[in-house]
Short mmCIF file of C-alpha atoms in Angstrom, two decimals:
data_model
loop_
_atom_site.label_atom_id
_atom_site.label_comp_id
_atom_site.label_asym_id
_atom_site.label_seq_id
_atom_site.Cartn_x
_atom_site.Cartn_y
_atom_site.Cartn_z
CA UNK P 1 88.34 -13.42 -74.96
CA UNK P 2 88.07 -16.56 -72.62
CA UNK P 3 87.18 -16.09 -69.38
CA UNK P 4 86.75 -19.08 -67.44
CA UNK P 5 85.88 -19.20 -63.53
CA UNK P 6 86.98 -21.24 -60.83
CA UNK P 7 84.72 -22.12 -57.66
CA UNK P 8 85.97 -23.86 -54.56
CA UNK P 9 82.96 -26.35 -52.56
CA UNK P 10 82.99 -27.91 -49.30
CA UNK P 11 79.27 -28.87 -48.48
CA UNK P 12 77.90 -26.03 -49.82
CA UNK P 13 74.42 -24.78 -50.03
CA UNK P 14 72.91 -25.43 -52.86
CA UNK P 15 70.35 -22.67 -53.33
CA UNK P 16 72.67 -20.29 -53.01
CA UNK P 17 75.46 -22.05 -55.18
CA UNK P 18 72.70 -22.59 -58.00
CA UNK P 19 72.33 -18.71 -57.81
CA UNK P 20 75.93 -17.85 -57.94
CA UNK P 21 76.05 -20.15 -61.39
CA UNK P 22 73.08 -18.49 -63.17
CA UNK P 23 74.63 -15.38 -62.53
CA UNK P 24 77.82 -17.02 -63.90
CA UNK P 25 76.35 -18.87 -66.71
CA UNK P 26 75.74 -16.79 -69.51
CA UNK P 27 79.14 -14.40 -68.62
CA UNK P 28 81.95 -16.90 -68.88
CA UNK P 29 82.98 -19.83 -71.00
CA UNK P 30 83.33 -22.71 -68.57
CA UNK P 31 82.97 -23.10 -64.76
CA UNK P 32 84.86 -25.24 -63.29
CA UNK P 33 84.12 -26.27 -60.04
CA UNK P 34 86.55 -27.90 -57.28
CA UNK P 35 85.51 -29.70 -54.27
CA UNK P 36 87.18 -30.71 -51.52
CA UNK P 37 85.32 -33.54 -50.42
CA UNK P 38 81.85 -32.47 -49.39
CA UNK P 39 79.85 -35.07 -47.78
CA UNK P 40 76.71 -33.83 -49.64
CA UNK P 41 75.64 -34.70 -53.23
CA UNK P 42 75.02 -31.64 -54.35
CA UNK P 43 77.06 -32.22 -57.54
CA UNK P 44 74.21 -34.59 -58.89
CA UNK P 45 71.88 -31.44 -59.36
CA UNK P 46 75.08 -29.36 -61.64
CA UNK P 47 74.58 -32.42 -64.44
CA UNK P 48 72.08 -30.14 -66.20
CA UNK P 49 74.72 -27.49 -66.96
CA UNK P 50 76.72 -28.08 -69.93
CA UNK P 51 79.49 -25.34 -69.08
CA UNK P 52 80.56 -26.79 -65.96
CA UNK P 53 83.33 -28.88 -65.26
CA UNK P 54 83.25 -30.98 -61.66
CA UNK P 55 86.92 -31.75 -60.26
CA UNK P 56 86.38 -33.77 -57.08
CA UNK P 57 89.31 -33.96 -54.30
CA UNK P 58 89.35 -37.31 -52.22
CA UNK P 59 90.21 -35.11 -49.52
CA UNK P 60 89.50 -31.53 -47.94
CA UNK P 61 92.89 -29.89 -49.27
CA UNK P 62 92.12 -26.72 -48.57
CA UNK P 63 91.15 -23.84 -50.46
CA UNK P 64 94.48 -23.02 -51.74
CA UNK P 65 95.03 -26.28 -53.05
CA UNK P 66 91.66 -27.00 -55.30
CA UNK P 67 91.76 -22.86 -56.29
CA UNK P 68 95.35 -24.28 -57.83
CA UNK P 69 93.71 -27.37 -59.21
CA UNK P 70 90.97 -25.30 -60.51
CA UNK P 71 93.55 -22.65 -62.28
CA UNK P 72 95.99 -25.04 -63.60
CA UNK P 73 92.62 -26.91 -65.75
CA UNK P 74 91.58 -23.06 -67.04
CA UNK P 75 95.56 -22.24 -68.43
CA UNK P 76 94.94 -25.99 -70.01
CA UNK P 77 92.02 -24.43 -71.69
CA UNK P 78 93.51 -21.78 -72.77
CA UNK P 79 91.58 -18.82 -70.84
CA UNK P 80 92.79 -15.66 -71.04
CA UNK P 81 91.54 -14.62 -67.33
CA UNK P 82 90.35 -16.44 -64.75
CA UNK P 83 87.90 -15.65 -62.36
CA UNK P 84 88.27 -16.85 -58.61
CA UNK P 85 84.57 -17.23 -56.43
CA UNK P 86 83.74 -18.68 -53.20
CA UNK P 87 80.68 -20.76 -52.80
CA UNK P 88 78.57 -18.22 -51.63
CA UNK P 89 79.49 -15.45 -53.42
CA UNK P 90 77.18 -14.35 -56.38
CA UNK P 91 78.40 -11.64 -59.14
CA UNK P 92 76.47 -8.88 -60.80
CA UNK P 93 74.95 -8.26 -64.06
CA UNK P 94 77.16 -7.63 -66.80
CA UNK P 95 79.71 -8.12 -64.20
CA UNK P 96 82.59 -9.46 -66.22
CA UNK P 97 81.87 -7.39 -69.39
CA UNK P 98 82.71 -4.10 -66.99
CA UNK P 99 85.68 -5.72 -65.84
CA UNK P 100 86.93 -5.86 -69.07
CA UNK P 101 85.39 -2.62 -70.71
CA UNK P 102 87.40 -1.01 -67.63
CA UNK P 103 90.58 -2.88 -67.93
CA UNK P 104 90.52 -1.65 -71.32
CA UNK P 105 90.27 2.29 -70.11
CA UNK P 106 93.47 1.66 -68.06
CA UNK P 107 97.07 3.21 -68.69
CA UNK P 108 99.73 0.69 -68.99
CA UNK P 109 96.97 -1.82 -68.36
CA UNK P 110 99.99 -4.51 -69.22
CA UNK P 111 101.11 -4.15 -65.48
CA UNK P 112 97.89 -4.35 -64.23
CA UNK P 113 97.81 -8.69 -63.11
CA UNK P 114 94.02 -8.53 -61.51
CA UNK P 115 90.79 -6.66 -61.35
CA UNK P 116 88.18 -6.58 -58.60
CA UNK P 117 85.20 -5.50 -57.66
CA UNK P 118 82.91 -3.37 -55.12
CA UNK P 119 82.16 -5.55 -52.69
CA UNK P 120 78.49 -5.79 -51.27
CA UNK P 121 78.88 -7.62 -47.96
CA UNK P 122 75.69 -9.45 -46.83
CA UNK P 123 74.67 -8.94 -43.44
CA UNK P 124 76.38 -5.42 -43.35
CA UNK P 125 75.42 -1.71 -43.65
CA UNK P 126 76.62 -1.10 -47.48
CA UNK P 127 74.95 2.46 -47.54
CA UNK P 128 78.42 4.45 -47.43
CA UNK P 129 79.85 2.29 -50.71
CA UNK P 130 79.29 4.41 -53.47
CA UNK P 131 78.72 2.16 -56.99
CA UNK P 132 79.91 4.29 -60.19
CA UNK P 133 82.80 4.25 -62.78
CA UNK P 134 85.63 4.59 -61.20
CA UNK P 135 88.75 2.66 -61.81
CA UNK P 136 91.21 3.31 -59.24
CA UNK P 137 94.29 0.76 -57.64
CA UNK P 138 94.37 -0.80 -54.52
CA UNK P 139 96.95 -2.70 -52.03
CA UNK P 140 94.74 -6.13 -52.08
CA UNK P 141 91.64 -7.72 -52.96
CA UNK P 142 89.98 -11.03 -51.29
CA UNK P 143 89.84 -14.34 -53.76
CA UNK P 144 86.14 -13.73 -54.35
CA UNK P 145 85.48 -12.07 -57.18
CA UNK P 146 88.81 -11.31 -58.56
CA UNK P 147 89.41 -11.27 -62.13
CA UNK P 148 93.36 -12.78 -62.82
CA UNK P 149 95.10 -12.77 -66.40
CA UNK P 150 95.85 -16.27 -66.90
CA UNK P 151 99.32 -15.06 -68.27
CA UNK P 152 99.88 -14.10 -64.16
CA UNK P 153 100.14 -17.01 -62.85
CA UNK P 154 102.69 -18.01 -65.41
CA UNK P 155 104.62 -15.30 -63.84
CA UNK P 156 104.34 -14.92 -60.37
CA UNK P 157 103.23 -18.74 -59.48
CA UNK P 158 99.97 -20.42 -58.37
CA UNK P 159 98.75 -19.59 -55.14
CA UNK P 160 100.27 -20.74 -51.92
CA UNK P 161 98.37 -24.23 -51.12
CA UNK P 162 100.49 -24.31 -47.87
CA UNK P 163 98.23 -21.85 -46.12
CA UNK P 164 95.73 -23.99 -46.63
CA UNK P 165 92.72 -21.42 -46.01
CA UNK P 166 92.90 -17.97 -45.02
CA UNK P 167 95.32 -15.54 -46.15
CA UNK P 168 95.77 -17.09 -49.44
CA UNK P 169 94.36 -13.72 -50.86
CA UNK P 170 96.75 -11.46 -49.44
CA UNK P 171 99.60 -13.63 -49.88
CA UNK P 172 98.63 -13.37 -53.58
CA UNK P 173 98.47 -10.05 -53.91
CA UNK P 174 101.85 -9.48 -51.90
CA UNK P 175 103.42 -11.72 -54.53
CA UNK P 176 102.10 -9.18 -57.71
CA UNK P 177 103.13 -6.19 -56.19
CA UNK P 178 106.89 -7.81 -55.59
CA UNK P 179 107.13 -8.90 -59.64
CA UNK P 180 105.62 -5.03 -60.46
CA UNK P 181 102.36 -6.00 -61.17
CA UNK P 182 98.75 -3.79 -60.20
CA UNK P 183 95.94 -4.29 -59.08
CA UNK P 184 92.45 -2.54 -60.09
CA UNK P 185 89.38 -2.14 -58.76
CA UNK P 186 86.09 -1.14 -60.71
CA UNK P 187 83.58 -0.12 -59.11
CA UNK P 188 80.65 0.00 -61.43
CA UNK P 189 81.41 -4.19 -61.30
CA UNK P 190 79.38 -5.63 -57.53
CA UNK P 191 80.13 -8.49 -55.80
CA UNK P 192 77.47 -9.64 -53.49
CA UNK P 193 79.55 -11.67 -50.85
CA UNK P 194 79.40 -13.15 -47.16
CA UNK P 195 81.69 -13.29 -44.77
CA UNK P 196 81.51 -15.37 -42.03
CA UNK P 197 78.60 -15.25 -39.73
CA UNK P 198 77.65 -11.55 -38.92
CA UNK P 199 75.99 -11.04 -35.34
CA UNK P 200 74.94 -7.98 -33.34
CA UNK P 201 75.63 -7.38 -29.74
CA UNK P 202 74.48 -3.96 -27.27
CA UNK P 203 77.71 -2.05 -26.09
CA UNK P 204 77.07 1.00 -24.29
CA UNK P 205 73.57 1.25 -25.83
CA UNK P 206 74.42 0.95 -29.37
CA UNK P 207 74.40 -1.99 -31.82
CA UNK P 208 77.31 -3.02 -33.28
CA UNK P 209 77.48 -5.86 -35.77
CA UNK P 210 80.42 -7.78 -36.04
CA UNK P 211 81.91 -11.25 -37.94
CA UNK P 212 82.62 -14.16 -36.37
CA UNK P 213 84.44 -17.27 -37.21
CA UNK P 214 84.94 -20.81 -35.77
CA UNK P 215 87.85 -21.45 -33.72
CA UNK P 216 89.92 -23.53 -36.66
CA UNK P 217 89.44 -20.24 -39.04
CA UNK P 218 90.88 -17.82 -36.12
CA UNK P 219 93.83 -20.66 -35.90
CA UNK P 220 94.37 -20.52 -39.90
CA UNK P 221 93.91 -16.41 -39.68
CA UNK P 222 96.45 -16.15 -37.17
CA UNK P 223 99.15 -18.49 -38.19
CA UNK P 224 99.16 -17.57 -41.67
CA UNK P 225 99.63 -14.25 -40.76
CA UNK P 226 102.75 -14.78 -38.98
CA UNK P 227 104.11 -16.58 -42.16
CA UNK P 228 103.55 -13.79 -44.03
CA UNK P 229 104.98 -11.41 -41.69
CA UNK P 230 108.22 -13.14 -41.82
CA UNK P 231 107.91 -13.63 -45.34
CA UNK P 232 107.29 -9.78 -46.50
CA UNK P 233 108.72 -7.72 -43.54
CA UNK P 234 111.59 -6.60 -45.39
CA UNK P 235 109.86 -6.59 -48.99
CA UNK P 236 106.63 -4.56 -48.10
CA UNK P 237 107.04 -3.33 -44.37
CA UNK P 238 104.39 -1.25 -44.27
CA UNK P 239 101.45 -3.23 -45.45
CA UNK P 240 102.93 -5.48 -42.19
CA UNK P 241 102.79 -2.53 -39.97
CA UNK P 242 99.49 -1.72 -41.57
CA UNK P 243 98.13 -5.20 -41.17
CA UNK P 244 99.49 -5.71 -37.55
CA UNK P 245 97.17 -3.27 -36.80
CA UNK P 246 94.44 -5.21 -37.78
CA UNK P 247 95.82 -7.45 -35.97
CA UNK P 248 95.31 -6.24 -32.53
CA UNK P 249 92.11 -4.65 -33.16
CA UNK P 250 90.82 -7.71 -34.21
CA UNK P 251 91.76 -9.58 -30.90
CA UNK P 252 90.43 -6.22 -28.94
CA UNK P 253 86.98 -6.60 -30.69
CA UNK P 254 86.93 -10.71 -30.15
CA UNK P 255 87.33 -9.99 -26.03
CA UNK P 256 84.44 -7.10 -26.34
CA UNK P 257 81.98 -9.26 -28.64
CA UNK P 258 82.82 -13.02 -28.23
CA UNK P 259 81.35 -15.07 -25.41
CA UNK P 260 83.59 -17.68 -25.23
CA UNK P 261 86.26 -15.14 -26.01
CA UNK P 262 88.81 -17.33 -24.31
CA UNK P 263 88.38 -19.99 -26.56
CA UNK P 264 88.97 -17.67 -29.49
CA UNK P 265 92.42 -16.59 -27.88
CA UNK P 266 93.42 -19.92 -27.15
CA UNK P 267 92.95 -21.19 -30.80
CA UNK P 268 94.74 -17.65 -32.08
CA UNK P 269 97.79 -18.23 -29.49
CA UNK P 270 98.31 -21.63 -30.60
CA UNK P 271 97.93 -20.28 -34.55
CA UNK P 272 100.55 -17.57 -33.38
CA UNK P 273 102.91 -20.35 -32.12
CA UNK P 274 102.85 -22.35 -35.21
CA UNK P 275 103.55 -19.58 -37.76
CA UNK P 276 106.54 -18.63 -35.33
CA UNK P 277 107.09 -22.07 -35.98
CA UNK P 278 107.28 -22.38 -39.40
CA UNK P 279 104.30 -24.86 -39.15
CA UNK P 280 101.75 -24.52 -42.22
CA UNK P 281 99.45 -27.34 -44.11
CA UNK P 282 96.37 -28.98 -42.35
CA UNK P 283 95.67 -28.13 -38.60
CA UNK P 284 96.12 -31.95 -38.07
CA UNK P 285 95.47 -32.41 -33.96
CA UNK P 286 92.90 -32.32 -31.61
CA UNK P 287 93.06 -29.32 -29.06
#
């Protein structure tokens, strides 16, 4: 079994990229990294690992684009699955051998077109996630972490490099469950993962912690959501409903926590304007 994984750079760090690939290096054939033009040289310090494979883009596609680049060299390979990580995202031990062993447990596993994990979210409280051997499905899963049949993407296409970044995960996902495909999650498989920057502020004397973004991200969030929208209201109305609800909270909880809240809204407006729009690719002007 060939399983090959794919991980997208843009000036990352490198202690904690150097972790994510010795916890990758003795669990999958090949590691092929993509990046989209980091202005670091952090890629001089990978020549000591024989398993890795360095695609560099002369631009900053986007994540979409380079997971596609990344994808398209593991089905040249001939991998069997492919496993999609962030930068910062670092699996657990024996990690891939449970995805497997599990995927192997499941009943007409041959719809089943990716696996994921539990996710352990750095910077969070993680004591209500409960890590055993349960194999259940679920609606979506983020990029990070998932395992993909290579076979999939053969089927239901690459992933949608007009997004650019954000969304591309649920997009994804949206796409399997239209061509009757599943996806699982196994628990007893952990996923130690960050997501944006996680900050605490006092509301009515109690801490909250919450994730923030830069203003581009709430821009890419935003308009990409709209695409979808339009592109699946009709084919899976309720995860819309579902997510629209999301939606709004997360615009209540930007007014309550951000400072420069109006910033934030501006950026997310503007992102709401272009996916009415039709307008996807690169953000590419200056607000």
């Amino acid at each position: 079994m060939n399983v090959y994984a794919v991980i997208v750079t843009y000036n990352p760090d490198i202690v904690v990229l150097n972790k994510s690939i010795l916890a990758l290096i003795t669990q999958v054939n090949k590691i092929i990294i993509v990046d989209n033009c980091s202005t670091n040289d952090f890629f001089k310090k990978l020549i000591k690992y024989s398993k890795i494979i360095l695609i560099k883009n002369e631009d900053n596609f986007g994540v979409a684009y380079a997971l596609n680049k990344g994808v398209s060299k593991c089905l040249y390979m001939k991998a069997d699955w492919v496993l999609t990580l962030d930068q910062d995202s670092i699996i657990g031990e024996n990690y891939i051998s449970k995805m497997l062993s599990a995927y192997q447990k499941i009943y007409e596993r041959d719809k089943v077109g990716m696996l994921c994990p539990q996710y352990f979210i750095n910077g969070k409280d993680n004591k209500h996630i409960i890590y055993n051997d349960d194999i259940y499905f679920v609606g979506e899963a983020i990029t990070s972490g998932s395992l993909v049949k290579a076979s999939i993407f053969n089927k239901v296409g690459m992933y949608d490099d007009s997004l650019f970044i954000d969304c591309v995960d649920y997009e994804f996902c949206l796409r399997l469950k239209m061509n009757g495909y599943r996806i699982a999650k196994v628990n007893s498989s952990i996923l130690y993962h960050s997501m944006g920057i996680v900050r605490e502020k006092k509301l009515f004397n109690k801490v909250i912690k919450y994730t923030t973004y830069d203003y581009l991200r709430r821009y890419y969030r935003y308009r990409n959501r709209i695409h979808i929208y339009k592109k699946n209201f009709f084919v899976s109305p309720s995860w819309v409903m579902k997510d629209l609800v999301k939606f709004f909270k997360e615009i209540i909880k930007i007014i309550i926590t951000e400072k420069d809240w109006i910033f934030h809204l501006k950026f997310i407006l503007i992102g709401i304007i272009d996916g009415v729009r039709g307008k996807r690719g690169k953000m590419n002007y200056t607000i």
